[in-house]
Coordinates of C-alpha atoms in Angstrom, one line a residue:
Chain A
M1 CA -5.2 5.3 -44.5
T2 CA -7.7 4.2 -47.9
L3 CA -7.8 1.6 -49.7
E4 CA -9.9 2.3 -53.1
L5 CA -10.4 -1.6 -55.0
L6 CA -10.3 -1.4 -59.1
S7 CA -10.6 -4.4 -59.8
S8 CA -11.0 -8.0 -58.1
Q9 CA -11.1 -11.4 -60.2
K10 CA -11.4 -14.8 -59.2
S11 CA -7.5 -16.6 -59.7
F12 CA -6.8 -20.6 -59.3
G13 CA -9.7 -19.8 -56.3
G14 CA -8.1 -17.2 -55.3
R15 CA -8.2 -13.2 -55.4
H16 CA -6.3 -10.7 -57.6
D17 CA -7.1 -7.7 -56.6
R18 CA -5.8 -4.2 -57.8
Y19 CA -6.4 -1.4 -55.3
R20 CA -5.6 2.7 -55.1
H21 CA -3.5 5.0 -52.7
R22 CA -2.9 7.8 -51.2
S23 CA 0.9 7.5 -51.1
A24 CA 2.2 10.1 -48.6
T25 CA 6.2 8.5 -48.4
L26 CA 5.5 9.4 -52.2
Q27 CA 3.5 12.1 -52.5
C28 CA 1.1 10.9 -55.0
D29 CA -1.8 8.3 -56.1
M30 CA -0.6 4.9 -56.1
A31 CA -1.9 1.6 -57.8
F32 CA -0.8 -1.9 -55.8
A33 CA -2.0 -6.2 -56.6
V34 CA -2.2 -8.2 -54.5
Y35 CA -3.1 -12.0 -54.7
L36 CA -4.5 -13.8 -51.8
P37 CA -4.5 -17.2 -52.4
P38 CA -7.7 -19.6 -50.5
Q39 CA -6.4 -19.8 -48.0
A40 CA -6.8 -16.4 -46.6
E41 CA -10.6 -16.9 -46.8
R42 CA -9.9 -19.4 -43.8
G43 CA -8.6 -15.6 -41.7
S44 CA -5.3 -17.8 -42.0
R45 CA -2.2 -15.2 -41.7
L46 CA -0.4 -15.6 -44.5
P47 CA 2.9 -15.0 -45.6
V48 CA 3.8 -11.8 -48.1
L49 CA 6.1 -12.4 -51.5
Y50 CA 6.3 -9.1 -52.1
W51 CA 7.5 -8.8 -56.4
L52 CA 8.9 -5.9 -57.8
S53 CA 8.4 -5.6 -61.8
G54 CA 11.6 -3.4 -63.6
L55 CA 11.6 -1.3 -66.4
T56 CA 8.3 -0.2 -67.6
C57 CA 6.0 -2.1 -66.1
T58 CA 3.2 -1.4 -63.8
D59 CA 1.7 -3.7 -60.7
E60 CA 0.2 -5.5 -63.9
N61 CA 2.6 -7.4 -65.6
F62 CA 3.7 -10.1 -62.7
M63 CA 0.5 -11.0 -62.3
Q64 CA -0.4 -11.1 -65.6
K65 CA 1.7 -12.9 -66.9
A66 CA 5.0 -14.4 -64.8
G67 CA 1.7 -17.6 -64.1
A68 CA 2.4 -17.7 -60.0
H69 CA -0.8 -17.8 -59.2
R70 CA -1.6 -21.1 -59.5
L71 CA 1.5 -22.6 -57.2
A72 CA 1.0 -19.2 -54.5
A73 CA -2.8 -20.7 -54.2
E74 CA -0.9 -23.9 -53.8
L75 CA 2.0 -22.7 -51.3
G76 CA -0.5 -20.6 -49.4
L77 CA 1.6 -17.2 -50.5
V78 CA 0.1 -14.0 -50.7
L79 CA 2.0 -11.7 -53.8
V80 CA 2.2 -8.7 -53.5
A81 CA 2.9 -6.8 -56.4
P82 CA 3.4 -2.5 -56.5
D83 CA 4.2 -0.2 -59.1
T84 CA 8.0 0.4 -60.8
S85 CA 7.6 4.4 -59.8
P86 CA 5.6 6.9 -58.3
R87 CA 3.2 8.4 -61.6
G88 CA 0.6 11.1 -61.9
A89 CA 0.8 14.6 -63.8
G90 CA 3.0 16.4 -60.8
V91 CA 5.9 13.7 -60.6
P92 CA 8.7 14.6 -63.5
G93 CA 9.5 11.8 -65.3
D94 CA 12.4 11.7 -67.7
P95 CA 13.6 15.0 -69.3
D96 CA 13.8 13.4 -72.9
G97 CA 11.1 10.9 -72.4
A98 CA 13.1 7.6 -72.6
W99 CA 12.4 4.7 -70.9
D100 CA 14.5 3.9 -68.7
F101 CA 14.7 6.9 -66.2
G102 CA 11.8 8.5 -65.1
H103 CA 7.9 7.1 -64.8
G104 CA 8.5 3.3 -64.7
A105 CA 12.1 3.4 -63.2
G106 CA 12.1 4.2 -60.1
F107 CA 15.0 2.2 -59.1
Y108 CA 13.7 1.5 -55.7
L109 CA 16.0 4.0 -53.9
N110 CA 14.9 6.9 -51.8
A111 CA 16.8 10.1 -54.2
T112 CA 18.6 13.4 -53.4
Q113 CA 18.5 15.0 -56.1
E114 CA 16.2 17.5 -57.6
P115 CA 13.8 17.7 -58.4
W116 CA 12.9 13.8 -57.8
A117 CA 14.1 13.4 -54.1
R118 CA 9.8 14.7 -53.5
H119 CA 8.2 11.8 -55.0
Y120 CA 11.3 9.2 -56.1
R121 CA 11.5 7.2 -52.8
M122 CA 10.9 4.0 -53.5
H123 CA 12.9 2.1 -51.3
D124 CA 10.6 3.1 -48.3
Y125 CA 7.5 2.7 -49.3
V126 CA 8.6 -0.4 -50.7
V127 CA 9.8 -1.2 -47.5
H128 CA 7.7 0.5 -45.1
E129 CA 4.4 2.0 -46.2
L130 CA 3.1 -0.8 -48.0
P131 CA 3.9 -3.7 -46.4
A132 CA 2.6 -1.3 -43.3
L133 CA -0.7 -0.9 -45.6
I134 CA -1.0 -4.4 -46.3
E135 CA -0.3 -5.6 -43.0
T136 CA -3.6 -4.2 -41.0
S137 CA -5.0 -4.8 -44.0
F138 CA -5.3 -8.0 -45.1
P139 CA -4.9 -11.6 -43.7
V140 CA -1.3 -11.9 -43.5
S141 CA 1.3 -12.4 -40.9
D142 CA 5.0 -9.3 -41.3
R143 CA 6.5 -12.9 -42.6
R144 CA 7.6 -11.6 -46.0
G145 CA 9.8 -12.6 -48.6
I146 CA 11.1 -10.3 -51.4
S147 CA 12.2 -11.0 -55.2
G148 CA 11.6 -9.7 -58.4
H149 CA 12.7 -8.9 -61.9
S150 CA 15.7 -6.9 -63.7
M151 CA 15.0 -3.6 -62.3
G152 CA 13.2 -5.2 -59.6
G153 CA 15.9 -7.9 -59.6
H154 CA 18.7 -5.2 -57.9
G155 CA 15.0 -3.4 -56.5
A156 CA 14.9 -6.8 -54.2
L157 CA 18.3 -7.6 -53.3
V158 CA 18.9 -3.8 -52.4
C159 CA 15.9 -4.3 -50.1
A160 CA 16.8 -7.2 -48.4
L161 CA 20.6 -7.1 -47.9
R162 CA 19.8 -2.7 -46.1
N163 CA 16.7 -4.1 -44.0
P164 CA 18.4 -7.5 -42.3
G165 CA 16.0 -9.0 -40.5
R166 CA 13.4 -7.3 -42.5
Y167 CA 12.9 -10.2 -45.0
R168 CA 12.8 -14.2 -44.6
S169 CA 13.9 -15.0 -48.4
L170 CA 15.1 -13.1 -51.2
S171 CA 15.8 -13.9 -55.6
A172 CA 15.5 -12.4 -58.0
F173 CA 15.8 -12.9 -61.8
A174 CA 17.9 -11.1 -64.1
P175 CA 18.6 -8.4 -61.5
I176 CA 20.3 -5.3 -62.9
A177 CA 23.4 -6.4 -60.3
N178 CA 25.7 -4.2 -60.3
P179 CA 23.8 -0.8 -61.0
I180 CA 27.1 1.8 -60.4
D181 CA 28.7 -0.1 -63.2
C182 CA 26.6 -0.3 -65.9
P183 CA 24.1 2.4 -68.0
W184 CA 21.3 2.2 -66.4
G185 CA 22.9 2.9 -62.8
E186 CA 24.9 5.3 -63.5
K187 CA 22.0 7.4 -66.1
A188 CA 19.6 6.7 -62.8
F189 CA 21.7 7.0 -60.1
S190 CA 23.4 10.3 -61.4
H191 CA 20.3 11.7 -61.5
Y192 CA 18.6 10.1 -58.0
L193 CA 21.5 10.9 -56.2
G194 CA 23.8 13.1 -57.7
A195 CA 27.6 12.9 -59.2
D196 CA 29.0 11.8 -55.9
R197 CA 29.7 8.0 -56.5
E198 CA 30.0 7.1 -52.9
T199 CA 26.6 7.5 -52.5
W200 CA 25.7 5.7 -55.7
K201 CA 27.5 2.2 -53.0
G202 CA 24.4 1.9 -50.7
W203 CA 21.7 0.9 -53.7
D204 CA 24.6 -1.7 -54.9
A205 CA 24.2 -5.5 -54.4
C206 CA 27.4 -5.6 -55.1
E207 CA 28.6 -3.6 -52.6
L208 CA 25.9 -4.5 -49.9
L209 CA 27.1 -7.8 -50.1
A210 CA 30.5 -6.5 -48.5
G211 CA 28.9 -5.5 -45.2
A212 CA 26.0 -7.4 -44.9
R213 CA 25.0 -8.0 -41.6
E214 CA 22.3 -11.4 -41.9
R215 CA 23.6 -14.1 -43.9
L216 CA 20.0 -14.8 -45.7
P217 CA 20.2 -17.7 -49.3
I218 CA 20.4 -15.5 -52.3
L219 CA 18.5 -17.4 -55.6
V220 CA 19.0 -16.0 -59.4
D221 CA 18.2 -16.6 -61.9
Q222 CA 19.5 -15.8 -65.4
G223 CA 19.2 -16.4 -69.0
D224 CA 22.3 -16.7 -71.1
A225 CA 20.4 -15.8 -74.3
D226 CA 19.7 -12.1 -72.6
G227 CA 20.3 -9.5 -74.6
F228 CA 21.2 -7.2 -71.9
L229 CA 23.3 -9.6 -70.1
A230 CA 26.8 -8.3 -70.7
D231 CA 26.0 -4.7 -70.8
Q232 CA 23.5 -3.6 -67.9
L233 CA 22.8 -7.2 -65.4
K234 CA 26.6 -8.6 -64.5
P235 CA 25.4 -11.7 -62.4
E236 CA 29.5 -13.0 -62.2
A237 CA 29.8 -9.9 -60.4
L238 CA 27.0 -10.5 -57.9
R239 CA 29.3 -13.8 -58.2
V240 CA 32.5 -12.4 -56.7
A241 CA 30.8 -9.8 -54.2
A242 CA 29.1 -13.4 -52.5
S243 CA 32.1 -15.4 -53.0
A244 CA 34.6 -13.3 -50.9
V245 CA 32.7 -13.1 -48.4
G246 CA 31.0 -16.1 -48.2
H247 CA 27.7 -15.0 -48.9
P248 CA 25.0 -18.5 -49.6
L249 CA 23.9 -17.4 -53.8
T250 CA 22.7 -20.2 -55.6
L251 CA 23.2 -18.1 -59.5
R252 CA 21.9 -20.1 -62.5
L253 CA 22.6 -19.9 -66.3
Q254 CA 19.9 -21.1 -67.8
P255 CA 21.0 -21.7 -71.4
G256 CA 18.2 -20.7 -74.0
Y257 CA 16.1 -18.3 -72.2
D258 CA 15.9 -14.5 -72.8
H259 CA 14.7 -11.4 -71.0
S260 CA 11.2 -11.7 -70.9
Y261 CA 8.2 -13.0 -68.6
Y262 CA 8.3 -16.5 -70.5
F263 CA 11.8 -16.9 -68.6
I264 CA 10.0 -16.0 -65.3
A265 CA 7.3 -18.4 -65.9
S266 CA 9.6 -20.4 -66.7
F267 CA 11.2 -20.4 -63.7
I268 CA 8.9 -18.8 -61.2
D269 CA 7.6 -22.6 -59.4
D270 CA 11.1 -22.6 -58.0
H271 CA 11.3 -18.9 -56.7
L272 CA 7.9 -19.8 -54.9
R273 CA 9.8 -23.6 -53.3
H274 CA 12.9 -21.1 -52.4
H275 CA 10.6 -18.1 -50.7
A276 CA 8.5 -21.0 -49.0
A277 CA 10.7 -22.7 -47.7
G278 CA 11.8 -19.2 -45.8
L279 CA 8.8 -18.4 -45.2
N280 CA 6.5 -21.4 -43.5
P281 CA 10.3 -23.0 -42.3
Chain B
M1 CA 4.9 -20.2 -98.8
T2 CA 7.1 -18.3 -96.8
L3 CA 7.1 -18.1 -93.2
E4 CA 8.8 -15.0 -91.6
L5 CA 9.9 -15.4 -88.1
L6 CA 9.2 -12.2 -86.1
S7 CA 10.4 -13.6 -83.1
S8 CA 11.1 -16.7 -81.0
Q9 CA 11.6 -17.0 -77.2
K10 CA 12.8 -19.6 -74.5
S11 CA 10.0 -21.5 -72.8
F12 CA 9.3 -23.9 -70.7
G13 CA 12.6 -25.9 -72.5
G14 CA 10.7 -25.4 -75.8
R15 CA 9.5 -22.4 -78.1
H16 CA 7.5 -20.0 -78.4
D17 CA 8.0 -18.4 -81.8
R18 CA 5.8 -15.9 -83.5
Y19 CA 5.3 -15.6 -87.6
R20 CA 4.0 -13.6 -90.3
H21 CA 3.1 -15.2 -93.4
R22 CA 0.8 -13.9 -96.8
S23 CA -2.2 -15.8 -96.2
A24 CA -3.9 -16.7 -99.3
T25 CA -6.7 -17.5 -98.0
L26 CA -7.4 -14.0 -96.0
Q27 CA -5.7 -11.7 -99.5
C28 CA -3.1 -10.0 -96.5
D29 CA -0.5 -10.4 -94.4
M30 CA -1.0 -13.2 -90.8
A31 CA 1.1 -13.3 -87.6
F32 CA 0.5 -16.3 -85.7
A33 CA 2.3 -17.7 -82.1
V34 CA 2.9 -21.0 -82.1
Y35 CA 4.4 -22.9 -78.6
L36 CA 6.9 -25.5 -79.5
P37 CA 7.5 -28.3 -76.6
P38 CA 11.1 -29.0 -76.1
Q39 CA 9.9 -33.2 -77.8
A40 CA 9.8 -31.1 -81.0
E41 CA 13.5 -31.0 -81.1
R42 CA 13.6 -34.6 -80.3
G43 CA 12.1 -35.0 -83.7
S44 CA 8.7 -36.6 -82.6
R45 CA 5.4 -35.4 -84.5
L46 CA 3.7 -34.1 -82.4
P47 CA -0.1 -33.2 -82.0
V48 CA -1.4 -29.6 -82.4
L49 CA -3.9 -27.5 -80.1
Y50 CA -5.2 -24.2 -82.4
W51 CA -6.4 -21.9 -80.0
L52 CA -8.6 -19.4 -81.8
S53 CA -9.4 -15.9 -79.0
G54 CA -12.5 -13.5 -78.6
L55 CA -12.8 -10.0 -79.1
T56 CA -9.6 -8.1 -79.3
C57 CA -6.8 -10.0 -79.0
T58 CA -3.8 -11.0 -81.0
D59 CA -2.2 -14.3 -81.2
E60 CA -0.1 -12.1 -78.1
N61 CA -3.1 -13.3 -75.3
F62 CA -3.2 -16.7 -75.1
M63 CA 0.7 -17.2 -75.3
Q64 CA 0.6 -14.6 -72.3
K65 CA -1.9 -14.9 -70.2
A66 CA -2.8 -18.4 -69.8
G67 CA -0.2 -20.1 -68.0
A68 CA 0.0 -22.8 -70.5
H69 CA 3.1 -23.4 -71.5
R70 CA 3.7 -25.0 -68.7
L71 CA 0.9 -28.4 -69.1
A72 CA 2.1 -28.4 -72.8
A73 CA 6.0 -28.7 -72.2
E74 CA 4.7 -31.7 -70.0
L75 CA 2.4 -33.2 -72.4
G76 CA 4.8 -33.3 -75.9
L77 CA 1.2 -30.4 -76.9
V78 CA 1.9 -28.2 -80.2
L79 CA -0.3 -24.6 -79.1
V80 CA -1.4 -22.3 -81.5
A81 CA -2.8 -19.3 -81.7
P82 CA -3.5 -17.6 -84.7
D83 CA -5.1 -13.8 -84.9
T84 CA -8.7 -13.5 -84.1
S85 CA -9.9 -11.3 -87.9
P86 CA -7.8 -9.9 -90.8
R87 CA -6.1 -7.3 -90.3
G88 CA -4.4 -4.2 -92.4
A89 CA -5.0 -0.9 -94.2
G90 CA -7.0 -2.6 -97.8
V91 CA -9.1 -5.0 -94.7
P92 CA -12.5 -3.0 -93.8
G93 CA -12.7 -2.2 -90.4
D94 CA -16.4 -2.0 -88.0
P95 CA -17.5 1.4 -89.8
D96 CA -18.1 2.9 -86.3
G97 CA -15.2 2.4 -84.8
A98 CA -16.6 -0.3 -82.6
W99 CA -14.3 -3.6 -80.7
D100 CA -17.0 -6.0 -81.3
F101 CA -16.8 -6.0 -85.5
G102 CA -14.1 -6.0 -87.8
H103 CA -10.8 -6.2 -87.0
G104 CA -10.2 -8.8 -84.2
A105 CA -13.6 -9.8 -84.4
G106 CA -13.6 -11.9 -87.5
F107 CA -16.1 -14.5 -86.0
Y108 CA -14.5 -17.4 -87.7
L109 CA -17.0 -17.6 -90.4
N110 CA -16.5 -16.8 -94.1
A111 CA -18.8 -13.9 -95.2
T112 CA -20.6 -13.5 -98.3
Q113 CA -21.6 -10.0 -98.5
E114 CA -19.9 -7.0 -99.4
P115 CA -17.3 -5.7 -98.1
W116 CA -16.5 -8.2 -95.9
A117 CA -16.0 -11.2 -98.0
R118 CA -12.7 -10.4 -100.3
H119 CA -10.3 -11.0 -96.6
Y120 CA -12.9 -12.2 -93.5
R121 CA -12.9 -16.2 -94.5
M122 CA -11.0 -16.7 -91.2
H123 CA -13.4 -20.2 -91.5
D124 CA -11.4 -21.4 -94.3
Y125 CA -8.3 -19.8 -92.7
V126 CA -8.1 -21.5 -89.4
V127 CA -9.7 -24.9 -90.6
H128 CA -7.6 -25.5 -93.6
E129 CA -4.5 -22.6 -94.9
L130 CA -2.9 -22.8 -91.4
P131 CA -3.2 -26.6 -90.4
A132 CA -1.2 -26.9 -93.8
L133 CA 1.2 -24.5 -93.9
I134 CA 1.5 -25.5 -89.7
E135 CA 2.0 -29.5 -91.1
T136 CA 4.2 -29.0 -93.4
S137 CA 6.5 -26.2 -91.3
F138 CA 7.1 -28.1 -88.4
P139 CA 7.1 -31.4 -86.6
V140 CA 3.6 -32.1 -86.4
S141 CA 1.3 -34.3 -87.1
D142 CA -1.7 -34.2 -88.3
R143 CA -3.6 -34.8 -84.6
R144 CA -5.6 -31.9 -84.0
G145 CA -8.1 -30.3 -81.3
I146 CA -9.4 -27.3 -81.3
S147 CA -9.9 -24.8 -78.1
G148 CA -10.8 -20.8 -77.4
H149 CA -12.5 -17.9 -75.8
S150 CA -15.3 -16.1 -75.9
M151 CA -15.6 -15.9 -79.2
G152 CA -13.0 -18.0 -80.0
G153 CA -14.7 -20.3 -78.3
H154 CA -18.3 -20.5 -80.6
G155 CA -15.3 -20.9 -83.7
A156 CA -14.1 -23.5 -82.2
L157 CA -17.2 -25.2 -81.6
V158 CA -18.6 -24.1 -85.2
C159 CA -15.2 -25.9 -86.9
A160 CA -14.9 -28.7 -85.3
L161 CA -19.1 -29.4 -85.1
R162 CA -18.9 -27.8 -89.3
N163 CA -15.8 -30.5 -90.0
P164 CA -16.6 -34.0 -88.8
G165 CA -13.5 -35.9 -89.2
R166 CA -10.5 -33.1 -88.7
Y167 CA -10.2 -32.7 -84.3
R168 CA -9.8 -35.0 -82.2
S169 CA -10.8 -32.7 -79.4
L170 CA -13.1 -30.4 -78.4
S171 CA -13.7 -27.7 -75.5
A172 CA -14.1 -23.7 -74.7
F173 CA -14.0 -21.5 -72.2
A174 CA -17.2 -19.0 -72.3
P175 CA -18.3 -19.6 -75.8
I176 CA -20.8 -17.3 -77.3
A177 CA -22.6 -20.5 -77.1
N178 CA -25.4 -19.7 -79.4
P179 CA -24.4 -16.3 -81.6
I180 CA -27.9 -16.7 -83.2
D181 CA -29.1 -15.2 -80.5
C182 CA -26.9 -12.4 -78.7
P183 CA -26.3 -9.1 -79.6
W184 CA -22.9 -9.7 -80.8
G185 CA -23.5 -12.9 -82.7
E186 CA -26.7 -10.4 -84.3
K187 CA -24.9 -7.8 -85.1
A188 CA -21.8 -10.0 -86.7
F189 CA -24.2 -12.2 -88.1
S190 CA -26.3 -9.5 -90.8
H191 CA -22.2 -7.6 -91.4
Y192 CA -20.8 -11.1 -92.5
L193 CA -23.2 -12.9 -94.1
G194 CA -26.9 -10.7 -94.4
A195 CA -30.2 -10.6 -93.7
D196 CA -31.2 -13.8 -94.6
R197 CA -31.6 -15.1 -90.5
E198 CA -31.4 -19.0 -92.6
T199 CA -27.8 -18.4 -93.5
W200 CA -27.2 -18.2 -89.8
K201 CA -28.0 -21.8 -88.6
G202 CA -24.8 -22.8 -90.4
W203 CA -22.2 -20.9 -87.9
D204 CA -24.5 -21.2 -84.5
A205 CA -23.1 -24.2 -82.2
C206 CA -26.6 -25.1 -81.3
E207 CA -27.6 -25.2 -84.4
L208 CA -25.0 -26.9 -85.6
L209 CA -25.5 -29.8 -82.9
A210 CA -28.7 -31.2 -84.0
G211 CA -27.0 -32.1 -87.2
A212 CA -23.6 -33.0 -86.0
R213 CA -21.7 -36.2 -87.6
E214 CA -20.3 -37.0 -85.0
R215 CA -19.9 -37.1 -81.7
L216 CA -16.6 -35.4 -80.1
P217 CA -17.0 -35.2 -76.3
I218 CA -17.2 -31.5 -76.1
L219 CA -15.2 -29.6 -72.8
V220 CA -16.9 -26.1 -71.8
D221 CA -16.2 -24.2 -68.4
Q222 CA -17.8 -21.3 -67.9
G223 CA -17.5 -18.2 -64.5
D224 CA -20.4 -17.9 -63.3
A225 CA -19.9 -13.8 -62.0
D226 CA -19.0 -13.3 -66.1
G227 CA -20.7 -10.1 -67.1
F228 CA -21.7 -11.5 -70.1
L229 CA -23.1 -14.4 -69.4
A230 CA -26.9 -14.1 -69.6
D231 CA -26.9 -11.4 -72.3
Q232 CA -23.8 -12.8 -74.5
L233 CA -22.7 -16.3 -74.0
K234 CA -26.0 -18.1 -73.0
P235 CA -24.3 -21.9 -72.7
E236 CA -27.8 -23.5 -71.4
A237 CA -28.6 -22.6 -74.7
L238 CA -25.5 -25.7 -75.6
R239 CA -26.8 -27.8 -72.5
V240 CA -29.7 -28.2 -74.4
A241 CA -28.7 -28.6 -77.9
A242 CA -26.5 -31.3 -76.6
S243 CA -29.3 -32.4 -74.4
A244 CA -31.4 -32.6 -77.4
V245 CA -29.4 -35.2 -79.7
G246 CA -27.4 -37.0 -76.7
H247 CA -23.9 -35.4 -77.7
P248 CA -21.4 -35.4 -74.9
L249 CA -21.1 -32.1 -73.6
T250 CA -19.0 -32.1 -69.9
L251 CA -20.3 -28.1 -69.3
R252 CA -19.4 -26.4 -65.8
L253 CA -19.8 -23.6 -64.1
Q254 CA -17.2 -22.1 -62.5
P255 CA -18.8 -19.8 -59.6
G256 CA -16.8 -16.3 -59.1
Y257 CA -14.9 -16.8 -62.2
D258 CA -15.4 -13.6 -64.9
H259 CA -14.5 -13.5 -68.5
S260 CA -11.0 -12.7 -68.2
Y261 CA -7.7 -14.5 -68.6
Y262 CA -7.5 -15.4 -65.1
F263 CA -10.9 -17.3 -65.3
I264 CA -8.6 -19.1 -68.4
A265 CA -5.2 -19.6 -66.5
S266 CA -7.1 -21.5 -63.8
F267 CA -8.7 -24.0 -65.1
I268 CA -6.7 -24.8 -69.0
D269 CA -4.8 -27.3 -67.2
D270 CA -8.0 -29.1 -67.2
H271 CA -7.6 -28.7 -70.9
L272 CA -4.2 -29.1 -71.6
R273 CA -5.6 -33.0 -70.5
H274 CA -8.8 -33.1 -72.0
H275 CA -7.3 -32.9 -75.3
A276 CA -3.7 -34.5 -74.6
A277 CA -6.4 -37.8 -73.9
G278 CA -8.2 -37.2 -77.6
L279 CA -5.0 -36.2 -79.5
N280 CA -2.6 -39.4 -77.4
P281 CA -5.7 -42.1 -77.8

């Protein structure tokens, strides 16, 4: 696989690099960003935290706005941020041009319905193809953590819960916690997965928790002034699902915070420390 | 004066608010951003650090990308970021539509030439009108610091050097240190100030240092991989000018850093501490 370097910038003694590559899984070119802390230059094989972004985002939002480089440099964590969907002229988007489906809205699942099934396989891309590329191209270990925001928080939970043993740490900011029961999820799943709601359950964190084969502790932060809280995000459903099976979940409702990257930046240090504890036991 | 609240977001226990107001100085509507740390809710009258952004920026870039809220919240510093020029349908921009003059490129001076003189009075806006508005609208003191990046680093240096006693702390990131001797400055000054280069000297940090009436210590960071370093920024001219008059200047050449906000974020904590020391003696 060939990696094309798009840009490289020094940040907190490490490097923030953007690359483009041809994704065999998604059948299109994809960009991703990687933050390599200063320890990477010393040849250590470092753990990697994968960050999945929310609707409309690209690989750039988290790196620019979360303020994560500072502590990642201190903790020796590599950060990897993929794009949020397949892209390009040949990749179909929302038929109505909306922002909550299609381009920028891959929902980190494997689509089964046409015309989406050919390109929209973000689960396999994020869980398999991208880590394989990262682990052969950079001085990293196979110790992986995963986190994300909103649609990406849903993605992080689902990727970890579907793949026991693959991740050593897990967290989410304002995840779409129960997508089979909210407008964003119902729109996306009905297009990507079709009308049979039984098939949706394999991509819903609350449903997956019931049958989870490992008990990876989950840290979730959610702002209580988040305009999407009641209709789309539903963290209470996650609390109920975790409680029913005794899954370790720390769900923090943060008073006054909204859905933005200012909220993420305010608590990213706690998440990085949570991941560092799981990745460097 | 009426302030229209555009948005308000909690960040690190404080608030990041954007406002619009009618500027009498600039004869147009202007947006600005203010970060109020948690201490502002306790009624303390806090010091204010004014941040002047670079070419093409608005009030938003610094707040989103510099990662400054975290330490400002700890230090009890208010941050204020104005826009970089007058704006709007009635405000003339670059005749050729370029990005280095006109809208987004006010250069923090008072223009004397038509058609710029009516609106382009960013010096008076930043030094007088905006602080008067801030100091009557928020729980702040008249202890002011000033910093900025690139064109805004030039602006910070010039605003402080032209107005002894008005600021208690001063720093800059990659400032256009000697604008009368670089392409960006020559283009802007010839339009805003006219052909007489003698009049330009009043807006050049190196020239102003020679006659400075106070010796406010200056902290400057500059990346040595900054693509604008040799042709546009010229920090060595600032070092020579400061040295000639014994002005306290700490000029740090940071190896490998470029001109971006990743560079700013990497060193913003040092600048915030420099300002806190000057503002909270």
